């Protein structure tokens, strides 16, 4: 990396457990001994002056494993650096924080900055304030995760060195100056603070006046349950950031109920929200439908990661009332408490046919789960159990823009395969298979199937979920006809899940499956080994 530092445009140090000072050790050693004449070019945009430390001081900091000093060695040789993702930065002194912000402010070409800052001694509001005032003018995206220092990470070595080095750096650094000019390129703001120390609204809200072009943000975590106060905070931010249209809530430490998210949904102008992402949403406080009622005509993406609880009627409302919807993704964790009955989901036609990504957990009726070979024999009229499934598959089949489809069978916890009493909660088992979805109808031999209903999904790239060839019902297996059909109708398919087996089991690919691999360049077949302790994954 050091050899090509002059051409570096993107640097991602990852999220591993190695302190960043060790990551840069060999790079810095190379650059300090290099005869390279590559020069550090400042951006043409206006930059506040930054004190350039004397070489002796800089060398002393590097020898003491000061990360900010080591970073400076790299970035001053990288005049093209635009994306910087710093995995684990330990900041335990004000001098270290100021030096880091000074270094970041010199990267005039920087457009995306992501930091994971760990500290024992500096409050998150001080970290945020110092970093914001050091933002280079071209910055478009900022993400900060602040956490108390992990015990596994050693503090900066230079904390223990002589006070002379600290005094020298302190005297030479220019104090952080409060920024007054707006960052007209800033469009994306991400902030998560873990631990017990939160950033109060009076500190964070004034920053947003610097970002008039902001379109996407994590809603701030305000440690306050007063609804009127939260509405006032949302109103003040929206006044200075009128172009906001993408909201996310990823911090689960404070405001677990998502009150701040609902305050934003209420205060935004109607039908201006385009995407919403919620981590561990619970419907105990109020229904998400209440907030989306103001934006059902505009919302394009709803993502509920590790959803805790949600009523089936709320999920059905989203599908029936949001005509612009392109992405819907819902996922469970081990203590989720919700279900999506198939009959409720298909009680009306879905409002949107624009879906590009769809992830659903579907609860099948008992007769749809416990089918036998005789159930897949074509008859007239068709059995009652086929009606709901066929309507569901037809609804999927009209989503002609779909690229990612993730369907998972949900069964009652404790009643797997019908043995044992359930406890009323639903979880997904990937070793299930949606009845008839991977089977072609063949009236000549009297076979029931609905794969042919998905012929319009020409853009499908990924198929995930409960599709296990090993559990298909005899007489409705995945054969050569199905493989030929997929190759013809899903030419863009790159990923498909077809096997779910206990760990250590070898997979024997059938000739039809091998023929798909041979004819669809780049196709990957995913083989998931189930863990009996975590079957919902």
mmCIF file of N, CA and C in Angstrom, residues 328-449:
data_model
loop_
_atom_site.group_PDB
_atom_site.id
_atom_site.type_symbol
_atom_site.label_atom_id
_atom_site.label_comp_id
_atom_site.label_asym_id
_atom_site.label_seq_id
_atom_site.Cartn_x
_atom_site.Cartn_y
_atom_site.Cartn_z
ATOM 1 N N UNK A 328 -38.929 -3.904 0.432
ATOM 2 C CA UNK A 328 -39.466 -4.248 1.743
ATOM 3 C C UNK A 328 -38.641 -5.403 2.280
ATOM 4 N N UNK A 329 -38.064 -5.197 3.456
ATOM 5 C CA UNK A 329 -37.211 -6.217 4.061
ATOM 6 C C UNK A 329 -37.500 -6.285 5.554
ATOM 7 N N UNK A 330 -37.829 -7.457 6.030
ATOM 8 C CA UNK A 330 -38.073 -7.646 7.454
ATOM 9 C C UNK A 330 -37.302 -8.879 7.906
ATOM 10 N N UNK A 331 -36.612 -8.777 9.037
ATOM 11 C CA UNK A 331 -35.844 -9.902 9.559
ATOM 12 C C UNK A 331 -36.119 -10.063 11.041
ATOM 13 N N UNK A 332 -35.946 -11.298 11.527
ATOM 14 C CA UNK A 332 -36.202 -11.646 12.918
ATOM 15 C C UNK A 332 -34.902 -11.811 13.690
ATOM 16 N N UNK A 333 -35.017 -11.815 15.016
ATOM 17 C CA UNK A 333 -33.950 -12.347 15.850
ATOM 18 C C UNK A 333 -34.561 -13.371 16.800
ATOM 19 N N UNK A 334 -33.804 -13.806 17.798
ATOM 20 C CA UNK A 334 -34.235 -14.966 18.575
ATOM 21 C C UNK A 334 -35.492 -14.737 19.403
ATOM 22 N N UNK A 335 -35.836 -13.473 19.742
ATOM 23 C CA UNK A 335 -37.013 -13.254 20.580
ATOM 24 C C UNK A 335 -38.085 -12.430 19.888
ATOM 25 N N UNK A 336 -38.112 -12.452 18.565
ATOM 26 C CA UNK A 336 -39.140 -11.722 17.824
ATOM 27 C C UNK A 336 -40.515 -12.335 18.086
ATOM 28 N N UNK A 337 -41.536 -11.492 18.051
ATOM 29 C CA UNK A 337 -42.901 -11.938 18.321
ATOM 30 C C UNK A 337 -43.839 -11.340 17.273
ATOM 31 N N UNK A 338 -43.820 -11.892 16.087
ATOM 32 C CA UNK A 338 -44.781 -11.470 15.078
ATOM 33 C C UNK A 338 -44.982 -12.588 14.071
ATOM 34 N N UNK A 339 -46.066 -12.506 13.323
ATOM 35 C CA UNK A 339 -46.364 -13.502 12.313
ATOM 36 C C UNK A 339 -46.981 -12.801 11.112
ATOM 37 N N UNK A 340 -46.854 -13.414 9.937
ATOM 38 C CA UNK A 340 -47.438 -12.865 8.719
ATOM 39 C C UNK A 340 -48.288 -13.964 8.090
ATOM 40 N N UNK A 341 -49.562 -14.066 8.472
ATOM 41 C CA UNK A 341 -50.418 -15.089 7.870
ATOM 42 C C UNK A 341 -50.598 -14.821 6.376
ATOM 43 N N UNK A 342 -50.525 -15.861 5.585
ATOM 44 C CA UNK A 342 -50.607 -15.711 4.142
ATOM 45 C C UNK A 342 -51.942 -15.114 3.712
ATOM 46 N N UNK A 343 -53.032 -15.534 4.353
ATOM 47 C CA UNK A 343 -54.350 -15.060 3.924
ATOM 48 C C UNK A 343 -54.508 -13.556 4.122
ATOM 49 N N UNK A 344 -53.896 -13.008 5.184
ATOM 50 C CA UNK A 344 -54.005 -11.566 5.411
ATOM 51 C C UNK A 344 -53.174 -10.792 4.393
ATOM 52 N N UNK A 345 -52.017 -11.333 4.046
ATOM 53 C CA UNK A 345 -51.133 -10.644 3.112
ATOM 54 C C UNK A 345 -51.763 -10.528 1.729
ATOM 55 N N UNK A 346 -52.542 -11.526 1.332
ATOM 56 C CA UNK A 346 -53.109 -11.530 -0.017
ATOM 57 C C UNK A 346 -54.594 -11.181 -0.023
ATOM 58 N N UNK A 347 -55.088 -10.583 1.061
ATOM 59 C CA UNK A 347 -56.502 -10.220 1.128
ATOM 60 C C UNK A 347 -56.856 -9.138 0.117
ATOM 61 N N UNK A 348 -55.855 -8.367 -0.336
ATOM 62 C CA UNK A 348 -56.033 -7.380 -1.391
ATOM 63 C C UNK A 348 -54.845 -7.473 -2.341
ATOM 64 N N UNK A 349 -55.019 -6.897 -3.533
ATOM 65 C CA UNK A 349 -53.891 -6.799 -4.449
ATOM 66 C C UNK A 349 -52.860 -5.839 -3.857
ATOM 67 N N UNK A 350 -51.589 -6.134 -4.046
ATOM 68 C CA UNK A 350 -50.558 -5.236 -3.554
ATOM 69 C C UNK A 350 -50.574 -3.945 -4.359
ATOM 70 N N UNK A 351 -50.313 -2.841 -3.667
ATOM 71 C CA UNK A 351 -50.431 -1.528 -4.310
ATOM 72 C C UNK A 351 -49.317 -1.265 -5.306
ATOM 73 N N UNK A 352 -48.162 -1.910 -5.117
ATOM 74 C CA UNK A 352 -47.005 -1.628 -5.970
ATOM 75 C C UNK A 352 -46.566 -2.866 -6.741
ATOM 76 N N UNK A 353 -46.184 -2.642 -7.995
ATOM 77 C CA UNK A 353 -45.538 -3.695 -8.792
ATOM 78 C C UNK A 353 -44.097 -3.312 -9.098
ATOM 79 N N UNK A 354 -43.555 -2.344 -8.318
ATOM 80 C CA UNK A 354 -42.223 -1.790 -8.576
ATOM 81 C C UNK A 354 -41.135 -2.427 -7.728
ATOM 82 N N UNK A 355 -41.447 -3.478 -6.999
ATOM 83 C CA UNK A 355 -40.484 -4.070 -6.079
ATOM 84 C C UNK A 355 -39.194 -4.474 -6.795
ATOM 85 N N UNK A 356 -38.067 -4.109 -6.151
ATOM 86 C CA UNK A 356 -36.756 -4.572 -6.587
ATOM 87 C C UNK A 356 -36.153 -5.539 -5.574
ATOM 88 N N UNK A 357 -36.582 -5.414 -4.320
ATOM 89 C CA UNK A 357 -36.111 -6.325 -3.267
ATOM 90 C C UNK A 357 -37.268 -6.636 -2.336
ATOM 91 N N UNK A 358 -37.445 -7.917 -2.027
ATOM 92 C CA UNK A 358 -38.533 -8.336 -1.150
ATOM 93 C C UNK A 358 -38.051 -9.447 -0.240
ATOM 94 N N UNK A 359 -38.158 -9.216 1.065
ATOM 95 C CA UNK A 359 -37.826 -10.238 2.049
ATOM 96 C C UNK A 359 -39.006 -10.389 3.001
ATOM 97 N N UNK A 360 -39.563 -11.585 3.062
ATOM 98 C CA UNK A 360 -40.765 -11.840 3.846
ATOM 99 C C UNK A 360 -40.655 -13.146 4.620
ATOM 100 N N UNK A 361 -41.288 -13.185 5.795
ATOM 101 C CA UNK A 361 -41.495 -14.416 6.546
ATOM 102 C C UNK A 361 -42.984 -14.732 6.459
ATOM 103 N N UNK A 362 -43.340 -15.849 5.915
ATOM 104 C CA UNK A 362 -44.744 -16.162 5.686
ATOM 105 C C UNK A 362 -45.157 -17.381 6.494
ATOM 106 N N UNK A 363 -46.259 -17.241 7.224
ATOM 107 C CA UNK A 363 -46.812 -18.343 8.003
ATOM 108 C C UNK A 363 -47.792 -19.101 7.128
ATOM 109 N N UNK A 364 -47.513 -20.367 6.847
ATOM 110 C CA UNK A 364 -48.401 -21.191 6.044
ATOM 111 C C UNK A 364 -49.461 -21.844 6.932
ATOM 112 N N UNK A 365 -50.588 -22.165 6.335
ATOM 113 C CA UNK A 365 -51.610 -22.890 7.064
ATOM 114 C C UNK A 365 -51.160 -24.339 7.265
ATOM 115 N N UNK A 366 -51.751 -24.979 8.254
ATOM 116 C CA UNK A 366 -51.306 -26.322 8.629
ATOM 117 C C UNK A 366 -51.377 -27.295 7.463
ATOM 118 N N UNK A 367 -52.458 -27.220 6.658
ATOM 119 C CA UNK A 367 -52.597 -28.145 5.545
ATOM 120 C C UNK A 367 -51.601 -27.859 4.428
ATOM 121 N N UNK A 368 -51.070 -26.612 4.389
ATOM 122 C CA UNK A 368 -50.064 -26.264 3.390
ATOM 123 C C UNK A 368 -48.672 -26.725 3.829
ATOM 124 N N UNK A 369 -48.485 -26.903 5.109
ATOM 125 C CA UNK A 369 -47.203 -27.379 5.617
ATOM 126 C C UNK A 369 -47.082 -28.900 5.552
ATOM 127 N N UNK A 370 -48.196 -29.574 5.757
ATOM 128 C CA UNK A 370 -48.167 -31.028 5.881
ATOM 129 C C UNK A 370 -48.788 -31.666 4.638
ATOM 130 N N UNK A 371 -48.121 -31.477 3.508
ATOM 131 C CA UNK A 371 -48.626 -32.002 2.246
ATOM 132 C C UNK A 371 -47.973 -33.345 1.936
ATOM 133 N N UNK A 372 -48.690 -34.153 1.210
ATOM 134 C CA UNK A 372 -48.154 -35.437 0.772
ATOM 135 C C UNK A 372 -48.109 -35.510 -0.734
ATOM 136 N N UNK A 373 -47.636 -36.633 -1.233
ATOM 137 C CA UNK A 373 -47.490 -36.793 -2.674
ATOM 138 C C UNK A 373 -48.831 -36.678 -3.390
ATOM 139 N N UNK A 374 -49.868 -37.185 -2.767
ATOM 140 C CA UNK A 374 -51.187 -37.168 -3.396
ATOM 141 C C UNK A 374 -51.733 -35.744 -3.549
ATOM 142 N N UNK A 375 -51.236 -34.817 -2.723
ATOM 143 C CA UNK A 375 -51.722 -33.436 -2.806
ATOM 144 C C UNK A 375 -51.255 -32.723 -4.061
ATOM 145 N N UNK A 376 -50.215 -33.223 -4.707
ATOM 146 C CA UNK A 376 -49.665 -32.564 -5.888
ATOM 147 C C UNK A 376 -50.165 -33.200 -7.185
ATOM 148 N N UNK A 377 -51.269 -33.939 -7.071
ATOM 149 C CA UNK A 377 -51.902 -34.503 -8.263
ATOM 150 C C UNK A 377 -52.977 -33.535 -8.734
ATOM 151 N N UNK A 378 -52.911 -33.170 -10.013
ATOM 152 C CA UNK A 378 -53.850 -32.189 -10.560
ATOM 153 C C UNK A 378 -55.273 -32.718 -10.516
ATOM 154 N N UNK A 379 -56.229 -31.881 -10.107
ATOM 155 C CA UNK A 379 -57.630 -32.270 -10.040
ATOM 156 C C UNK A 379 -58.502 -31.070 -10.379
ATOM 157 N N UNK A 380 -59.729 -31.308 -10.647
ATOM 158 C CA UNK A 380 -60.679 -30.246 -10.991
ATOM 159 C C UNK A 380 -61.979 -30.510 -10.233
ATOM 160 N N UNK A 381 -62.371 -29.639 -9.297
ATOM 161 C CA UNK A 381 -61.673 -28.391 -8.951
ATOM 162 C C UNK A 381 -60.437 -28.657 -8.092
ATOM 163 N N UNK A 382 -59.572 -27.643 -8.018
ATOM 164 C CA UNK A 382 -58.355 -27.783 -7.232
ATOM 165 C C UNK A 382 -58.680 -27.756 -5.740
ATOM 166 N N UNK A 383 -57.901 -28.437 -4.909
ATOM 167 C CA UNK A 383 -58.143 -28.434 -3.461
ATOM 168 C C UNK A 383 -58.070 -27.021 -2.872
ATOM 169 N N UNK A 384 -58.732 -26.834 -1.755
ATOM 170 C CA UNK A 384 -58.810 -25.528 -1.115
ATOM 171 C C UNK A 384 -57.422 -25.007 -0.728
ATOM 172 N N UNK A 385 -56.495 -25.907 -0.368
ATOM 173 C CA UNK A 385 -55.185 -25.468 0.124
ATOM 174 C C UNK A 385 -54.363 -24.760 -0.959
ATOM 175 N N UNK A 386 -54.697 -24.975 -2.222
ATOM 176 C CA UNK A 386 -53.916 -24.364 -3.308
ATOM 177 C C UNK A 386 -54.279 -22.907 -3.558
ATOM 178 N N UNK A 387 -55.472 -22.488 -3.134
ATOM 179 C CA UNK A 387 -55.966 -21.161 -3.517
ATOM 180 C C UNK A 387 -55.075 -20.045 -2.997
ATOM 181 N N UNK A 388 -54.754 -20.084 -1.696
ATOM 182 C CA UNK A 388 -53.925 -19.023 -1.118
ATOM 183 C C UNK A 388 -52.523 -19.005 -1.695
ATOM 184 N N UNK A 389 -51.933 -20.199 -1.845
ATOM 185 C CA UNK A 389 -50.578 -20.260 -2.390
ATOM 186 C C UNK A 389 -50.532 -19.727 -3.824
ATOM 187 N N UNK A 390 -51.497 -20.111 -4.635
ATOM 188 C CA UNK A 390 -51.490 -19.662 -6.025
ATOM 189 C C UNK A 390 -51.638 -18.147 -6.112
ATOM 190 N N UNK A 391 -52.513 -17.572 -5.298
ATOM 191 C CA UNK A 391 -52.673 -16.104 -5.303
ATOM 192 C C UNK A 391 -51.378 -15.422 -4.880
ATOM 193 N N UNK A 392 -50.703 -15.992 -3.892
ATOM 194 C CA UNK A 392 -49.437 -15.420 -3.421
ATOM 195 C C UNK A 392 -48.381 -15.485 -4.518
ATOM 196 N N UNK A 393 -48.240 -16.645 -5.171
ATOM 197 C CA UNK A 393 -47.241 -16.788 -6.228
ATOM 198 C C UNK A 393 -47.572 -15.909 -7.431
ATOM 199 N N UNK A 394 -48.846 -15.747 -7.742
ATOM 200 C CA UNK A 394 -49.226 -14.835 -8.835
ATOM 201 C C UNK A 394 -48.846 -13.390 -8.487
ATOM 202 N N UNK A 395 -49.013 -13.027 -7.207
ATOM 203 C CA UNK A 395 -48.657 -11.665 -6.789
ATOM 204 C C UNK A 395 -47.152 -11.439 -6.931
ATOM 205 N N UNK A 396 -46.355 -12.440 -6.562
ATOM 206 C CA UNK A 396 -44.908 -12.340 -6.754
ATOM 207 C C UNK A 396 -44.581 -12.255 -8.244
ATOM 208 N N UNK A 397 -45.308 -12.980 -9.064
ATOM 209 C CA UNK A 397 -45.011 -13.064 -10.483
ATOM 210 C C UNK A 397 -45.179 -11.774 -11.248
ATOM 211 N N UNK A 398 -45.975 -10.827 -10.734
ATOM 212 C CA UNK A 398 -46.169 -9.551 -11.444
ATOM 213 C C UNK A 398 -45.086 -8.530 -11.082
ATOM 214 N N UNK A 399 -44.173 -8.877 -10.189
ATOM 215 C CA UNK A 399 -43.113 -7.949 -9.776
ATOM 216 C C UNK A 399 -41.939 -8.078 -10.760
ATOM 217 N N UNK A 400 -42.121 -7.584 -11.946
ATOM 218 C CA UNK A 400 -41.175 -7.828 -13.037
ATOM 219 C C UNK A 400 -39.844 -7.109 -12.871
ATOM 220 N N UNK A 401 -39.756 -6.139 -11.939
ATOM 221 C CA UNK A 401 -38.492 -5.443 -11.703
ATOM 222 C C UNK A 401 -37.685 -6.075 -10.569
ATOM 223 N N UNK A 402 -38.192 -7.146 -9.993
ATOM 224 C CA UNK A 402 -37.587 -7.758 -8.806
ATOM 225 C C UNK A 402 -36.182 -8.283 -9.101
ATOM 226 N N UNK A 403 -35.227 -7.915 -8.241
ATOM 227 C CA UNK A 403 -33.851 -8.399 -8.357
ATOM 228 C C UNK A 403 -33.499 -9.365 -7.243
ATOM 229 N N UNK A 404 -34.044 -9.132 -6.022
ATOM 230 C CA UNK A 404 -33.730 -9.974 -4.867
ATOM 231 C C UNK A 404 -35.036 -10.443 -4.240
ATOM 232 N N UNK A 405 -35.198 -11.759 -4.151
ATOM 233 C CA UNK A 405 -36.383 -12.353 -3.543
ATOM 234 C C UNK A 405 -35.941 -13.270 -2.405
ATOM 235 N N UNK A 406 -36.464 -13.005 -1.215
ATOM 236 C CA UNK A 406 -36.097 -13.770 -0.025
ATOM 237 C C UNK A 406 -37.385 -14.148 0.697
ATOM 238 N N UNK A 407 -37.810 -15.379 0.532
ATOM 239 C CA UNK A 407 -39.046 -15.871 1.141
ATOM 240 C C UNK A 407 -38.720 -16.984 2.127
ATOM 241 N N UNK A 408 -39.246 -16.872 3.332
ATOM 242 C CA UNK A 408 -38.931 -17.855 4.372
ATOM 243 C C UNK A 408 -40.210 -18.332 5.042
ATOM 244 N N UNK A 409 -40.297 -19.622 5.215
ATOM 245 C CA UNK A 409 -41.452 -20.215 5.887
ATOM 246 C C UNK A 409 -41.325 -19.980 7.385
ATOM 247 N N UNK A 410 -42.383 -19.467 8.002
ATOM 248 C CA UNK A 410 -42.406 -19.276 9.453
ATOM 249 C C UNK A 410 -43.278 -20.356 10.080
ATOM 250 N N UNK A 411 -42.759 -21.035 11.080
ATOM 251 C CA UNK A 411 -43.523 -22.057 11.798
ATOM 252 C C UNK A 411 -43.475 -21.739 13.283
ATOM 253 N N UNK A 412 -44.438 -22.278 14.020
ATOM 254 C CA UNK A 412 -44.534 -21.972 15.439
ATOM 255 C C UNK A 412 -43.362 -22.565 16.196
ATOM 256 N N UNK A 413 -42.738 -21.737 17.027
ATOM 257 C CA UNK A 413 -41.586 -22.189 17.801
ATOM 258 C C UNK A 413 -41.966 -23.373 18.679
ATOM 259 N N UNK A 414 -41.138 -24.428 18.611
ATOM 260 C CA UNK A 414 -41.400 -25.608 19.428
ATOM 261 C C UNK A 414 -42.245 -26.656 18.746
ATOM 262 N N UNK A 415 -42.807 -26.307 17.549
ATOM 263 C CA UNK A 415 -43.659 -27.281 16.860
ATOM 264 C C UNK A 415 -43.056 -27.681 15.533
ATOM 265 N N UNK A 416 -41.752 -27.699 15.456
ATOM 266 C CA UNK A 416 -41.065 -28.023 14.221
ATOM 267 C C UNK A 416 -41.472 -29.411 13.712
ATOM 268 N N UNK A 417 -41.859 -29.434 12.458
ATOM 269 C CA UNK A 417 -42.278 -30.674 11.798
ATOM 270 C C UNK A 417 -43.447 -31.347 12.525
ATOM 271 N N UNK A 418 -44.174 -30.528 13.286
ATOM 272 C CA UNK A 418 -45.391 -31.040 13.910
ATOM 273 C C UNK A 418 -45.180 -31.737 15.231
ATOM 274 N N UNK A 419 -43.931 -31.893 15.706
ATOM 275 C CA UNK A 419 -43.725 -32.596 16.972
ATOM 276 C C UNK A 419 -43.402 -31.603 18.072
ATOM 277 N N UNK A 420 -44.115 -31.650 19.146
ATOM 278 C CA UNK A 420 -43.883 -30.726 20.242
ATOM 279 C C UNK A 420 -44.913 -29.612 20.210
ATOM 280 N N UNK A 421 -45.161 -29.020 21.372
ATOM 281 C CA UNK A 421 -46.146 -27.952 21.474
ATOM 282 C C UNK A 421 -45.487 -26.616 21.206
ATOM 283 N N UNK A 422 -46.171 -25.777 20.449
ATOM 284 C CA UNK A 422 -45.659 -24.441 20.180
ATOM 285 C C UNK A 422 -45.905 -23.513 21.344
ATOM 286 N N UNK A 423 -45.208 -22.390 21.370
ATOM 287 C CA UNK A 423 -45.384 -21.425 22.450
ATOM 288 C C UNK A 423 -46.012 -20.131 21.950
ATOM 289 N N UNK A 424 -46.534 -20.143 20.714
ATOM 290 C CA UNK A 424 -47.225 -18.965 20.210
ATOM 291 C C UNK A 424 -46.348 -18.018 19.429
ATOM 292 N N UNK A 425 -45.043 -18.172 19.440
ATOM 293 C CA UNK A 425 -44.139 -17.319 18.675
ATOM 294 C C UNK A 425 -43.734 -18.034 17.395
ATOM 295 N N UNK A 426 -43.474 -17.233 16.356
ATOM 296 C CA UNK A 426 -43.137 -17.825 15.063
ATOM 297 C C UNK A 426 -41.689 -17.518 14.698
ATOM 298 N N UNK A 427 -41.002 -18.536 14.234
ATOM 299 C CA UNK A 427 -39.641 -18.370 13.759
ATOM 300 C C UNK A 427 -39.526 -19.079 12.414
ATOM 301 N N UNK A 428 -38.464 -18.810 11.684
ATOM 302 C CA UNK A 428 -38.336 -19.395 10.350
ATOM 303 C C UNK A 428 -37.384 -20.575 10.365
ATOM 304 N N UNK A 429 -37.699 -21.544 9.549
ATOM 305 C CA UNK A 429 -36.823 -22.695 9.393
ATOM 306 C C UNK A 429 -36.432 -22.788 7.932
ATOM 307 N N UNK A 430 -35.150 -22.657 7.655
ATOM 308 C CA UNK A 430 -34.680 -22.652 6.286
ATOM 309 C C UNK A 430 -34.668 -24.048 5.665
ATOM 310 N N UNK A 431 -34.912 -25.088 6.489
ATOM 311 C CA UNK A 431 -34.946 -26.425 5.905
ATOM 312 C C UNK A 431 -36.355 -26.782 5.436
ATOM 313 N N UNK A 432 -37.216 -25.766 5.302
ATOM 314 C CA UNK A 432 -38.523 -25.943 4.701
ATOM 315 C C UNK A 432 -38.434 -25.609 3.208
ATOM 316 N N UNK A 433 -39.505 -25.886 2.495
ATOM 317 C CA UNK A 433 -39.599 -25.520 1.083
ATOM 318 C C UNK A 433 -41.014 -25.018 0.803
ATOM 319 N N UNK A 434 -41.117 -23.884 0.126
ATOM 320 C CA UNK A 434 -42.431 -23.383 -0.246
ATOM 321 C C UNK A 434 -43.084 -24.372 -1.214
ATOM 322 N N UNK A 435 -44.256 -24.886 -0.873
ATOM 323 C CA UNK A 435 -44.894 -25.927 -1.701
ATOM 324 C C UNK A 435 -45.123 -25.464 -3.139
ATOM 325 N N UNK A 436 -44.589 -26.197 -4.081
ATOM 326 C CA UNK A 436 -44.872 -25.974 -5.490
ATOM 327 C C UNK A 436 -44.195 -24.799 -6.140
ATOM 328 N N UNK A 437 -43.427 -24.014 -5.392
ATOM 329 C CA UNK A 437 -42.836 -22.815 -5.993
ATOM 330 C C UNK A 437 -41.690 -23.152 -6.940
ATOM 331 N N UNK A 438 -41.009 -24.270 -6.719
ATOM 332 C CA UNK A 438 -39.918 -24.666 -7.611
ATOM 333 C C UNK A 438 -40.332 -25.823 -8.529
ATOM 334 N N UNK A 439 -41.650 -25.987 -8.683
ATOM 335 C CA UNK A 439 -42.169 -27.087 -9.496
ATOM 336 C C UNK A 439 -43.021 -26.533 -10.635
ATOM 337 N N UNK A 440 -42.826 -27.045 -11.827
ATOM 338 C CA UNK A 440 -43.633 -26.659 -12.982
ATOM 339 C C UNK A 440 -44.901 -27.512 -13.046
ATOM 340 N N UNK A 441 -45.998 -26.863 -13.356
ATOM 341 C CA UNK A 441 -47.235 -27.611 -13.573
ATOM 342 C C UNK A 441 -47.092 -28.463 -14.835
ATOM 343 N N UNK A 442 -47.581 -29.680 -14.753
ATOM 344 C CA UNK A 442 -47.553 -30.583 -15.909
ATOM 345 C C UNK A 442 -48.849 -31.378 -15.907
ATOM 346 N N UNK A 443 -49.826 -30.876 -16.655
ATOM 347 C CA UNK A 443 -51.139 -31.527 -16.652
ATOM 348 C C UNK A 443 -51.099 -32.890 -17.353
ATOM 349 N N UNK A 444 -50.113 -33.058 -18.248
ATOM 350 C CA UNK A 444 -50.014 -34.331 -18.967
ATOM 351 C C UNK A 444 -49.803 -35.490 -18.005
ATOM 352 N N UNK A 445 -49.091 -35.209 -16.920
ATOM 353 C CA UNK A 445 -48.875 -36.261 -15.919
ATOM 354 C C UNK A 445 -49.612 -35.945 -14.621
ATOM 355 N N UNK A 446 -50.470 -34.909 -14.677
ATOM 356 C CA UNK A 446 -51.308 -34.574 -13.529
ATOM 357 C C UNK A 446 -50.571 -33.940 -12.374
ATOM 358 N N UNK A 447 -49.475 -33.177 -12.639
ATOM 359 C CA UNK A 447 -48.677 -32.622 -11.543
ATOM 360 C C UNK A 447 -48.999 -31.148 -11.311
ATOM 361 N N UNK A 448 -49.159 -30.786 -10.054
ATOM 362 C CA UNK A 448 -49.415 -29.405 -9.650
ATOM 363 C C UNK A 448 -48.092 -28.671 -9.459
ATOM 364 N N UNK A 449 -48.028 -27.408 -9.854
ATOM 365 C CA UNK A 449 -46.846 -26.579 -9.635
ATOM 366 C C UNK A 449 -47.106 -25.170 -10.097
#
